Every structure is written in structure tokens, then in C-alpha cells.
């Protein structure tokens, strides 16, 4: 099984994993000479699958211990991992909600619990790729913040968030990062006992939310099968100011998959379905009872083959195709409740990677992989939509090479060249974006071609006491997307009139980042600082003009904000830090403290601020994990966000006080039918504070959920 593994192997520097009860004598901490309780062993190396095409053979492994901060130390790029245990305890129903409070991450929070897309280092939409098991999600969530991602985290084994040079593996659309939901929908292993799975359910007080999800894997005689399903529903949620009108949501879906698995690899296929119905809260959307109903069918295949001889050590492939549709329903200008717009997306993507055998050189051992990627997307809209039918094609080749000159030191170089082609209908708008009496903007067919090129270099160095340092530099080019080039009309759900620029150029980013991480022993640390210089940064510029449902109304109506896609040079810099310390032995576990801090600063060359940037945040708390119990109390504070763009408003700071307690009981599956049961109780926003997300278009119209208590139950077999 390729996935999160806590391996009992030696680290790159040759240090063996400390066994249970080993005396910790780091010499750095006052508790360094205390013998570790039985539950505390050095954490095995956390392996992830999405970061690099250069991988060792996956191994199945135990779950990440409850409450432990996951830290990935063997990758050049910084990686955030949300484990299956964390998903089961927090029970998010969208990727944005799953990542909102992680260092360096936020979300759009347009419709909490439904449409909330991840934001990485202040970057969103076209710069953040969303994928499942290595294949793009195939939705339209990047076209508008009101569009949901058709991936429910409840059936994921983990969520991996990758920044930095590893994004070259996936394309220029990942210039900001990659969010990858990983699961076993295409089976990659045969369970040791023939069958395994998990069932989870929960109830939340703030929205009368109820949910359930189940996954099961089974197999034998060289074949494995997988099935999963989920359903969630919630009423309009409560806030400190009362019920947030028009914020209810529900979703359901599932998948089946089968694989043939042998000693040299596997090949498999899966089919999944997703459908939902959710409302858009705030302002005109709530008054019009706006709601969306995304549906998607998806086929995914993947495989791996390890030849006995020849130049390639591993050959892997991923291929997927999806059909997506949603209707935007609400009360239109005629006063009738009905479908106002429809979005359809058909998308296919394939990728093949050839990992060559290690090569011994005078400088050290060289390992690497060559990748080929191809994709096609056809986007159609109907009704009051801002985008004409658009077709996009992309083909790319990329290469990753890693060199180990001495034990404990590694270098990585990666490059990618891509060919993009986009076809649609463009319009020539007046330079002041105000209508000319008696004239409509001229429409014409247009094909744009781009050839983005990217390069990265990195170094990874083992340090004393289990610390690992990384240094990366990258140059990445991104082609404009279809909606950045061709948008030309109203988007009622977001209350915007969007205008693209068909003359947009490549966006270029030069990034330097430095990190230090530690996963061994009582201190776990994950810290990264970065600096990015953008040439031709593409952004949504609010012109200050207001429009109705057609361009002729711009300047004389006030229903919709006019948004123009523009380019300007910009600078981003920031840091993200997470740390956890096991301080005092308790039973067979530990009591400890944890802390986090993150910020991103983004400015254009003229001194103005980039719109919708997340605030500075700092947090911390205490925890206990021992004898099957896990308890935690912490607070996350966001500072006032006053570094705003034109026509934006400041966002007041907030405090999210959180507490949770859970108990895990091992059981005899022969008697109870399950091997383990976890019962948990969690509270969020216990101060019932007014929380507004400065990165959301809806921040002045909606509050995030108020005080919430969630009861969870998870059984594993």
C-alpha cells in the first residue's frame, strides 16, 4: 500500500528508530534523560505519495498515533498531511474546511460546509490544483468561489498539501500548490486479514449536522476490491448574530473499485459518483434563495509495474475522466424561482512516470523519473453565465533527478515544459469598461497557445538531533486559464460581473524557500519561510463599477461588482510554523504543548495590496494522550486584517477556542465484529466569537459558524 507509513527503518543518516522505553538523551531539553513511556516510540518516517515521482516501494504501516503532529522530513518540498484520524475527529465535509486552520493554509469559506476551496499561502483558484489519487478533480470550483469541490474528505485516508518545487509534477496550474485527497478507491493492496474498513458517524449542534461514512477493502488470490459511501446533511448554521440564512447543505456519494495485484505491481479501476445540494448564504444570494446541485461521475485507473531488469525500476500510470454538471437555482429577475445558469465540465487526464534504476556516479547515487502528462477539458455554460464554451488542451513532459553525494545530503533538480492551447470566444471591451451607447463589445473566435517552462533546484541536509533542513529555489511559468481570458458576463452566485482579458501573458514566479523539520523524539517541528516574486501576476481587480445582468447596465446599475482579470507584478513572502512538544510522561503516554504561527504578505509593485489575503494567525494549547485517551485544549487567534486592496474592507481579528476529548478502545473482532472503537466529543468556537474570513468574498455578508459541539463515533475492523 502506497501511503502514510511509519516505517521501522533507519533514517537517511543511519540513526535507528528508538525502541519503546528507550532513554531520551538529546541534551537539548530538561526532560531529555526521562525514560519514555511505553506508548512513546520515535515516530517512524512519514511517507507521502504525491510529492515526488522518485519513490521507494510502498509499505503498509500503522496509523499515525492520535494527536501526534504529522511531520514529513524526507521531502524537498514542505508538505502538510491531514491524517485519517484527524479527519475522523474533525469530520469536515469539504477540503477547505479540513485545511482552514493549518499553518499556511486557509479557505474561501464562501458557503461553509459546502463550497470552501483551499487557499495556500494566499493563492487560490487557478493556482491551486485539487486532485484525488493523482488525477485532477474535474470540477469547476476554480471558476467561482460558490462552486464546490466534489470530493468529500470523510472517505479519504489522508489529505496531502504540497507547496514548492514538487508542484512541477502536476503542471503550471499548481503554481501555488497541490491539494491531494488520497484514498484506496483503486485498491493498491490486499488486506492482511482479507478484509478491513472503517465506519464513522457524527452530529454537530451548530447546524443540526449529521453524517455517516464507510469504507471497506477486501481481497485474496491476487485481487482486491474497495467500496465506500458517505452522506451528510446540515441545516442553516447558527452564528453569534443568529441563524445564517440560506446556508443548509447535503451531499452523498460513493465508489467501487477493483485491482489485480501481484509481486511486480498492480493495475486497477474505479467508478465514483457524487451529488449535492447546497445553499449560498449572504446578501443577494440569500434573498434569491440561491442554491447549487453539483453532480459528477468519475472513472479512475492507475497501476504500477516493477520490471525484473532493464533501465526502469518502476513504471506507473494514472488516468481519469469525469463528467460534471451543476445548476445555479434561485429567484431570477422575473421573480420566478428556477435555473438561472448551468455549468458543464468534461475532463480527462493521464500521466505516465518512468523511474530509472539508481545510477552510481563519481558524485554519488543518482535516482530519477521521467513523466509525461496530457489532459483535455471542455467547459460549457448555459443561461446567465459569464463564460462562453471553452476547450483547453495541455501536454507536458517533466523530469526529476535526485543525487546523494554523501550520507545525509541530497540534491534535487526538476524541470517541466508544457504546451497549452485554449479555444473560445473573446470580446473586445472598452478600455474604461463602461458601455458605449448603441454598441456591444465585438465578439470573435480566438485560440491562444502557451508554452510554460519551469525549473527547480533543492537541497536536503540531515542535522544533529533529528533535524532536517531544506533549501529550494524555483522558477515557474503559468498559462492563463480559459476564464481569465474569456470571461464576459454576470455571475449571480458571486454577485460579480466578470471580464477576462484575452491578451494576458504568461505569469512567472521566482521562489526561494528555506525550512527546518523534525519528526523524531519528543519535539516535532515543521517550519518554512518563503519569498516569491511574480511577474505578470493575474488577479481579479475590482474596478469600482457596478453592473446589472448585461454589459450595457455597467455604470448605471448596482447589483453586481465589476471584476476585471488584470496583470501586475507582485511580491509574496511569509512563514508557516507548527510545533509540538511531549513534555511530561502520563501513564503510557504524554502531556505536552503545541503551537502554530503563519502569515503571508502580498503587495503589488505600486505599493497596493493583493486582494483577499489571509490574516496573521497564532495559536497554541495543551494536550494529553495516554491509555487510549486523547484530550486537547487550544486557541487560534487571527489578527485584524488591515492590509487591504482598493474597495476591500478591513476584517476584525477573532479567537477560536477549541477543546476535544476522545477515547479509543481496542476490541476482539471475533466477539464484537470490530477491532477498535473511538468515541469523541469536540467543541469549536467555544467563545462564540464573530469569525469572518478576510480571504472570502462573503466576509462582510456572513459570519462563520458560532459555538459548536460535535459528537463522533468511529469503528474500525
Coordinates of N, CA, C and O in Angstrom, one line a residue, residues 335-410:
X335 N -38.7 37.3 -11.0 CA -39.4 36.9 -9.8 C -39.7 35.4 -9.7 O -40.4 35.0 -8.8
X336 N -39.3 34.6 -10.7 CA -39.6 33.2 -10.7 C -38.4 32.4 -10.2 O -37.2 32.6 -10.6
X337 N -38.6 31.4 -9.4 CA -37.6 30.5 -8.8 C -37.3 29.4 -9.8 O -38.2 28.6 -10.1
X338 N -36.1 29.4 -10.3 CA -35.7 28.4 -11.3 C -34.3 28.4 -11.6 O -33.5 29.0 -10.9
X339 N -33.9 27.6 -12.6 CA -32.5 27.5 -13.0 C -32.0 28.8 -13.7 O -32.6 29.2 -14.7
X340 N -31.0 29.4 -13.2 CA -30.5 30.7 -13.7 C -29.3 30.5 -14.6 O -29.0 31.2 -15.5
X341 N -28.5 29.4 -14.3 CA -27.3 29.2 -15.1 C -26.9 27.7 -14.9 O -27.3 27.1 -13.8
X342 N -26.2 27.1 -15.9 CA -25.8 25.7 -15.8 C -24.3 25.7 -16.2 O -23.9 26.3 -17.2
X343 N -23.5 24.9 -15.5 CA -22.1 24.7 -15.8 C -21.9 23.2 -16.1 O -22.3 22.4 -15.3
X344 N -21.3 22.9 -17.2 CA -20.9 21.5 -17.5 C -19.4 21.4 -17.8 O -18.9 22.3 -18.5
X345 N -18.8 20.4 -17.3 CA -17.4 20.2 -17.5 C -17.1 18.7 -17.8 O -17.5 17.8 -17.0
X346 N -16.5 18.5 -18.9 CA -16.0 17.1 -19.3 C -14.5 17.2 -19.3 O -13.9 18.1 -20.0
X347 N -13.8 16.3 -18.6 CA -12.4 16.5 -18.4 C -11.7 15.1 -18.4 O -12.3 14.2 -17.7
X348 N -10.6 15.0 -19.0 CA -9.8 13.7 -19.0 C -8.3 14.1 -18.8 O -7.8 15.1 -19.3
X349 N -7.6 13.2 -18.0 CA -6.2 13.5 -17.8 C -5.5 12.1 -17.6 O -6.0 11.2 -17.1
X350 N -4.3 12.1 -18.1 CA -3.4 10.9 -18.0 C -2.0 11.2 -17.7 O -1.5 12.3 -18.2
X351 N -1.3 10.4 -17.0 CA 0.1 10.6 -16.6 C 0.8 9.3 -16.5 O 0.3 8.4 -16.0
X352 N 2.0 9.3 -17.1 CA 2.9 8.1 -17.0 C 4.2 8.5 -16.5 O 4.8 9.6 -16.9
X353 N 4.8 7.8 -15.5 CA 6.1 8.1 -15.0 C 7.0 6.9 -15.1 O 6.6 5.7 -14.7
X354 N 8.2 7.1 -15.5 CA 9.2 6.1 -15.7 C 10.4 6.4 -14.7 O 11.1 7.3 -14.9
X355 N 10.5 5.6 -13.7 CA 11.6 5.8 -12.7 C 12.7 4.9 -13.1 O 12.6 3.7 -13.1
X356 N 13.9 5.5 -13.4 CA 15.0 4.7 -13.8 C 15.7 4.1 -12.6 O 15.6 4.5 -11.4
X357 N 16.5 3.0 -12.9 CA 17.3 2.4 -11.8 C 18.3 3.3 -11.3 O 18.8 4.2 -12.0
X358 N 18.7 3.2 -10.0 CA 19.7 4.1 -9.5 C 21.0 3.9 -10.2 O 21.4 2.9 -10.7
X359 N 21.7 5.1 -10.5 CA 22.9 5.1 -11.2 C 24.0 5.6 -10.3 O 23.9 6.7 -9.7
X360 N 25.1 4.9 -10.2 CA 26.3 5.3 -9.4 C 27.2 6.2 -10.2 O 27.6 5.8 -11.3
X361 N 27.4 7.4 -9.8 CA 28.3 8.3 -10.5 C 29.4 8.7 -9.5 O 29.5 8.4 -8.4
X362 N 30.4 9.5 -10.1 CA 31.5 10.0 -9.3 C 31.0 10.9 -8.2 O 31.7 11.1 -7.2
X363 N 29.9 11.5 -8.4 CA 29.3 12.5 -7.4 C 28.4 11.8 -6.4 O 28.0 12.4 -5.4
X364 N 28.0 10.6 -6.7 CA 27.1 9.9 -5.8 C 26.0 9.2 -6.5 O 26.0 9.1 -7.8
X365 N 25.0 8.6 -5.8 CA 24.0 7.8 -6.4 C 22.9 8.8 -7.0 O 22.4 9.7 -6.3
X366 N 22.5 8.5 -8.3 CA 21.5 9.3 -9.0 C 20.3 8.5 -9.2 O 20.3 7.4 -9.7
X367 N 19.1 9.0 -8.7 CA 17.8 8.4 -8.9 C 16.9 9.5 -9.6 O 17.1 10.7 -9.3
X368 N 16.0 9.0 -10.4 CA 15.1 10.0 -11.1 C 14.0 9.4 -11.8 O 13.9 8.1 -11.9
X369 N 13.1 10.2 -12.3 CA 12.0 9.8 -13.1 C 11.6 10.7 -14.1 O 11.7 12.0 -14.0
X370 N 11.1 10.2 -15.3 CA 10.6 11.0 -16.4 C 9.1 10.8 -16.4 O 8.6 9.7 -16.3
X371 N 8.4 12.0 -16.6 CA 7.0 11.9 -16.6 C 6.4 12.5 -17.9 O 6.9 13.5 -18.4
X372 N 5.3 12.0 -18.3 CA 4.5 12.5 -19.4 C 3.1 12.7 -19.0 O 2.5 11.8 -18.4
X373 N 2.5 13.9 -19.3 CA 1.2 14.2 -18.8 C 0.4 14.8 -20.0 O 0.9 15.6 -20.8
X374 N -0.9 14.5 -20.1 CA -1.8 15.0 -21.1 C -3.2 15.2 -20.5 O -3.6 14.4 -19.7
X375 N -3.9 16.3 -21.0 CA -5.2 16.5 -20.5 C -6.0 17.3 -21.5 O -5.5 18.0 -22.3
X376 N -7.3 17.1 -21.4 CA -8.3 17.8 -22.2 C -9.5 18.2 -21.4 O -10.0 17.4 -20.6
X377 N -10.0 19.4 -21.6 CA -11.1 19.9 -20.8 C -12.1 20.6 -21.8 O -11.7 21.5 -22.5
X378 N -13.4 20.3 -21.7 CA -14.4 21.0 -22.4 C -15.4 21.6 -21.4 O -16.1 20.8 -20.7
X379 N -15.5 22.9 -21.4 CA -16.4 23.6 -20.4 C -17.5 24.3 -21.2 O -17.3 25.1 -22.1
X380 N -18.8 24.0 -20.8 CA -19.9 24.6 -21.5 C -20.8 25.2 -20.4 O -20.9 24.7 -19.3
X381 N -21.4 26.3 -20.7 CA -22.3 27.0 -19.8 C -23.6 27.4 -20.5 O -23.6 27.6 -21.7
X382 N -24.6 27.6 -19.7 CA -25.9 28.0 -20.3 C -26.6 29.0 -19.3 O -26.3 29.0 -18.1
X383 N -27.5 29.7 -19.8 CA -28.2 30.7 -19.0 C -27.4 31.9 -18.8 O -26.6 32.3 -19.6
X384 N -27.6 32.6 -17.6 CA -26.9 33.8 -17.2 C -25.5 33.4 -16.7 O -25.2 33.5 -15.5
X385 N -24.7 33.1 -17.6 CA -23.3 32.6 -17.3 C -22.3 33.6 -17.8 O -22.5 34.3 -18.8
X386 N -21.2 33.7 -17.1 CA -20.1 34.7 -17.5 C -19.1 34.1 -18.5 O -18.2 34.8 -18.9
X387 N -19.2 32.8 -18.8 CA -18.1 32.2 -19.6 C -18.7 31.5 -20.9 O -19.6 30.7 -20.7
X388 N -18.2 31.8 -22.1 CA -18.7 31.1 -23.3 C -18.0 29.7 -23.3 O -17.1 29.4 -22.5
X389 N -18.5 28.8 -24.1 CA -17.9 27.4 -24.2 C -16.4 27.5 -24.5 O -16.0 28.3 -25.3
X390 N -15.7 26.7 -23.8 CA -14.2 26.8 -23.8 C -13.6 25.4 -23.8 O -14.0 24.5 -23.1
X391 N -12.6 25.2 -24.7 CA -11.9 24.0 -24.8 C -10.4 24.2 -24.4 O -9.8 25.2 -24.9
X392 N -9.9 23.4 -23.6 CA -8.5 23.5 -23.2 C -7.8 22.2 -23.4 O -8.3 21.1 -23.0
X393 N -6.5 22.2 -23.9 CA -5.7 21.1 -24.0 C -4.3 21.4 -23.4 O -3.8 22.5 -23.6
X394 N -3.7 20.3 -22.8 CA -2.4 20.5 -22.3 C -1.6 19.2 -22.4 O -2.1 18.1 -22.2
X395 N -0.3 19.4 -22.8 CA 0.6 18.2 -22.9 C 1.9 18.7 -22.3 O 2.3 19.8 -22.4
X396 N 2.5 17.8 -21.5 CA 3.8 18.2 -20.8 C 4.7 17.0 -20.6 O 4.3 15.8 -20.7
X397 N 6.0 17.3 -20.5 CA 7.0 16.4 -20.1 C 7.8 17.0 -18.9 O 8.0 18.2 -18.9
X398 N 8.1 16.1 -18.0 CA 8.9 16.6 -16.8 C 9.9 15.6 -16.4 O 9.7 14.4 -16.6
X399 N 10.9 16.1 -15.7 CA 12.0 15.2 -15.2 C 12.4 15.6 -13.8 O 12.6 16.8 -13.5
X400 N 12.5 14.6 -12.9 CA 13.0 14.8 -11.6 C 14.3 13.9 -11.4 O 14.2 12.8 -11.8
X401 N 15.3 14.5 -10.9 CA 16.6 13.8 -10.6 C 17.0 14.1 -9.2 O 17.1 15.3 -8.8
X402 N 17.4 13.1 -8.5 CA 18.0 13.3 -7.1 C 19.3 12.7 -7.0 O 19.6 11.6 -7.5
X403 N 20.2 13.4 -6.3 CA 21.6 13.0 -6.2 C 22.0 12.9 -4.7 O 21.7 13.9 -4.0
X404 N 22.6 11.8 -4.3 CA 23.0 11.7 -2.9 C 24.5 11.6 -2.9 O 25.1 10.5 -3.1
X405 N 25.3 12.7 -2.7 CA 26.7 12.6 -2.8 C 27.3 12.0 -1.5 O 28.3 11.3 -1.6
X406 N 26.7 12.3 -0.4 CA 27.2 11.7 0.9 C 26.0 11.3 1.7 O 24.9 11.8 1.5
X407 N 26.1 10.5 2.7 CA 25.0 10.1 3.5 C 24.5 11.3 4.3 O 25.2 12.1 4.9
X408 N 23.2 11.5 4.2 CA 22.5 12.6 4.9 C 22.4 13.9 4.1 O 21.8 14.8 4.6
X409 N 22.9 13.9 2.9 CA 22.7 15.0 2.0 C 22.2 14.6 0.7 O 22.6 13.6 0.1
X410 N 21.1 15.4 0.2 CA 20.5 15.0 -1.1 C 20.3 16.3 -1.8 O 20.0 17.4 -1.3

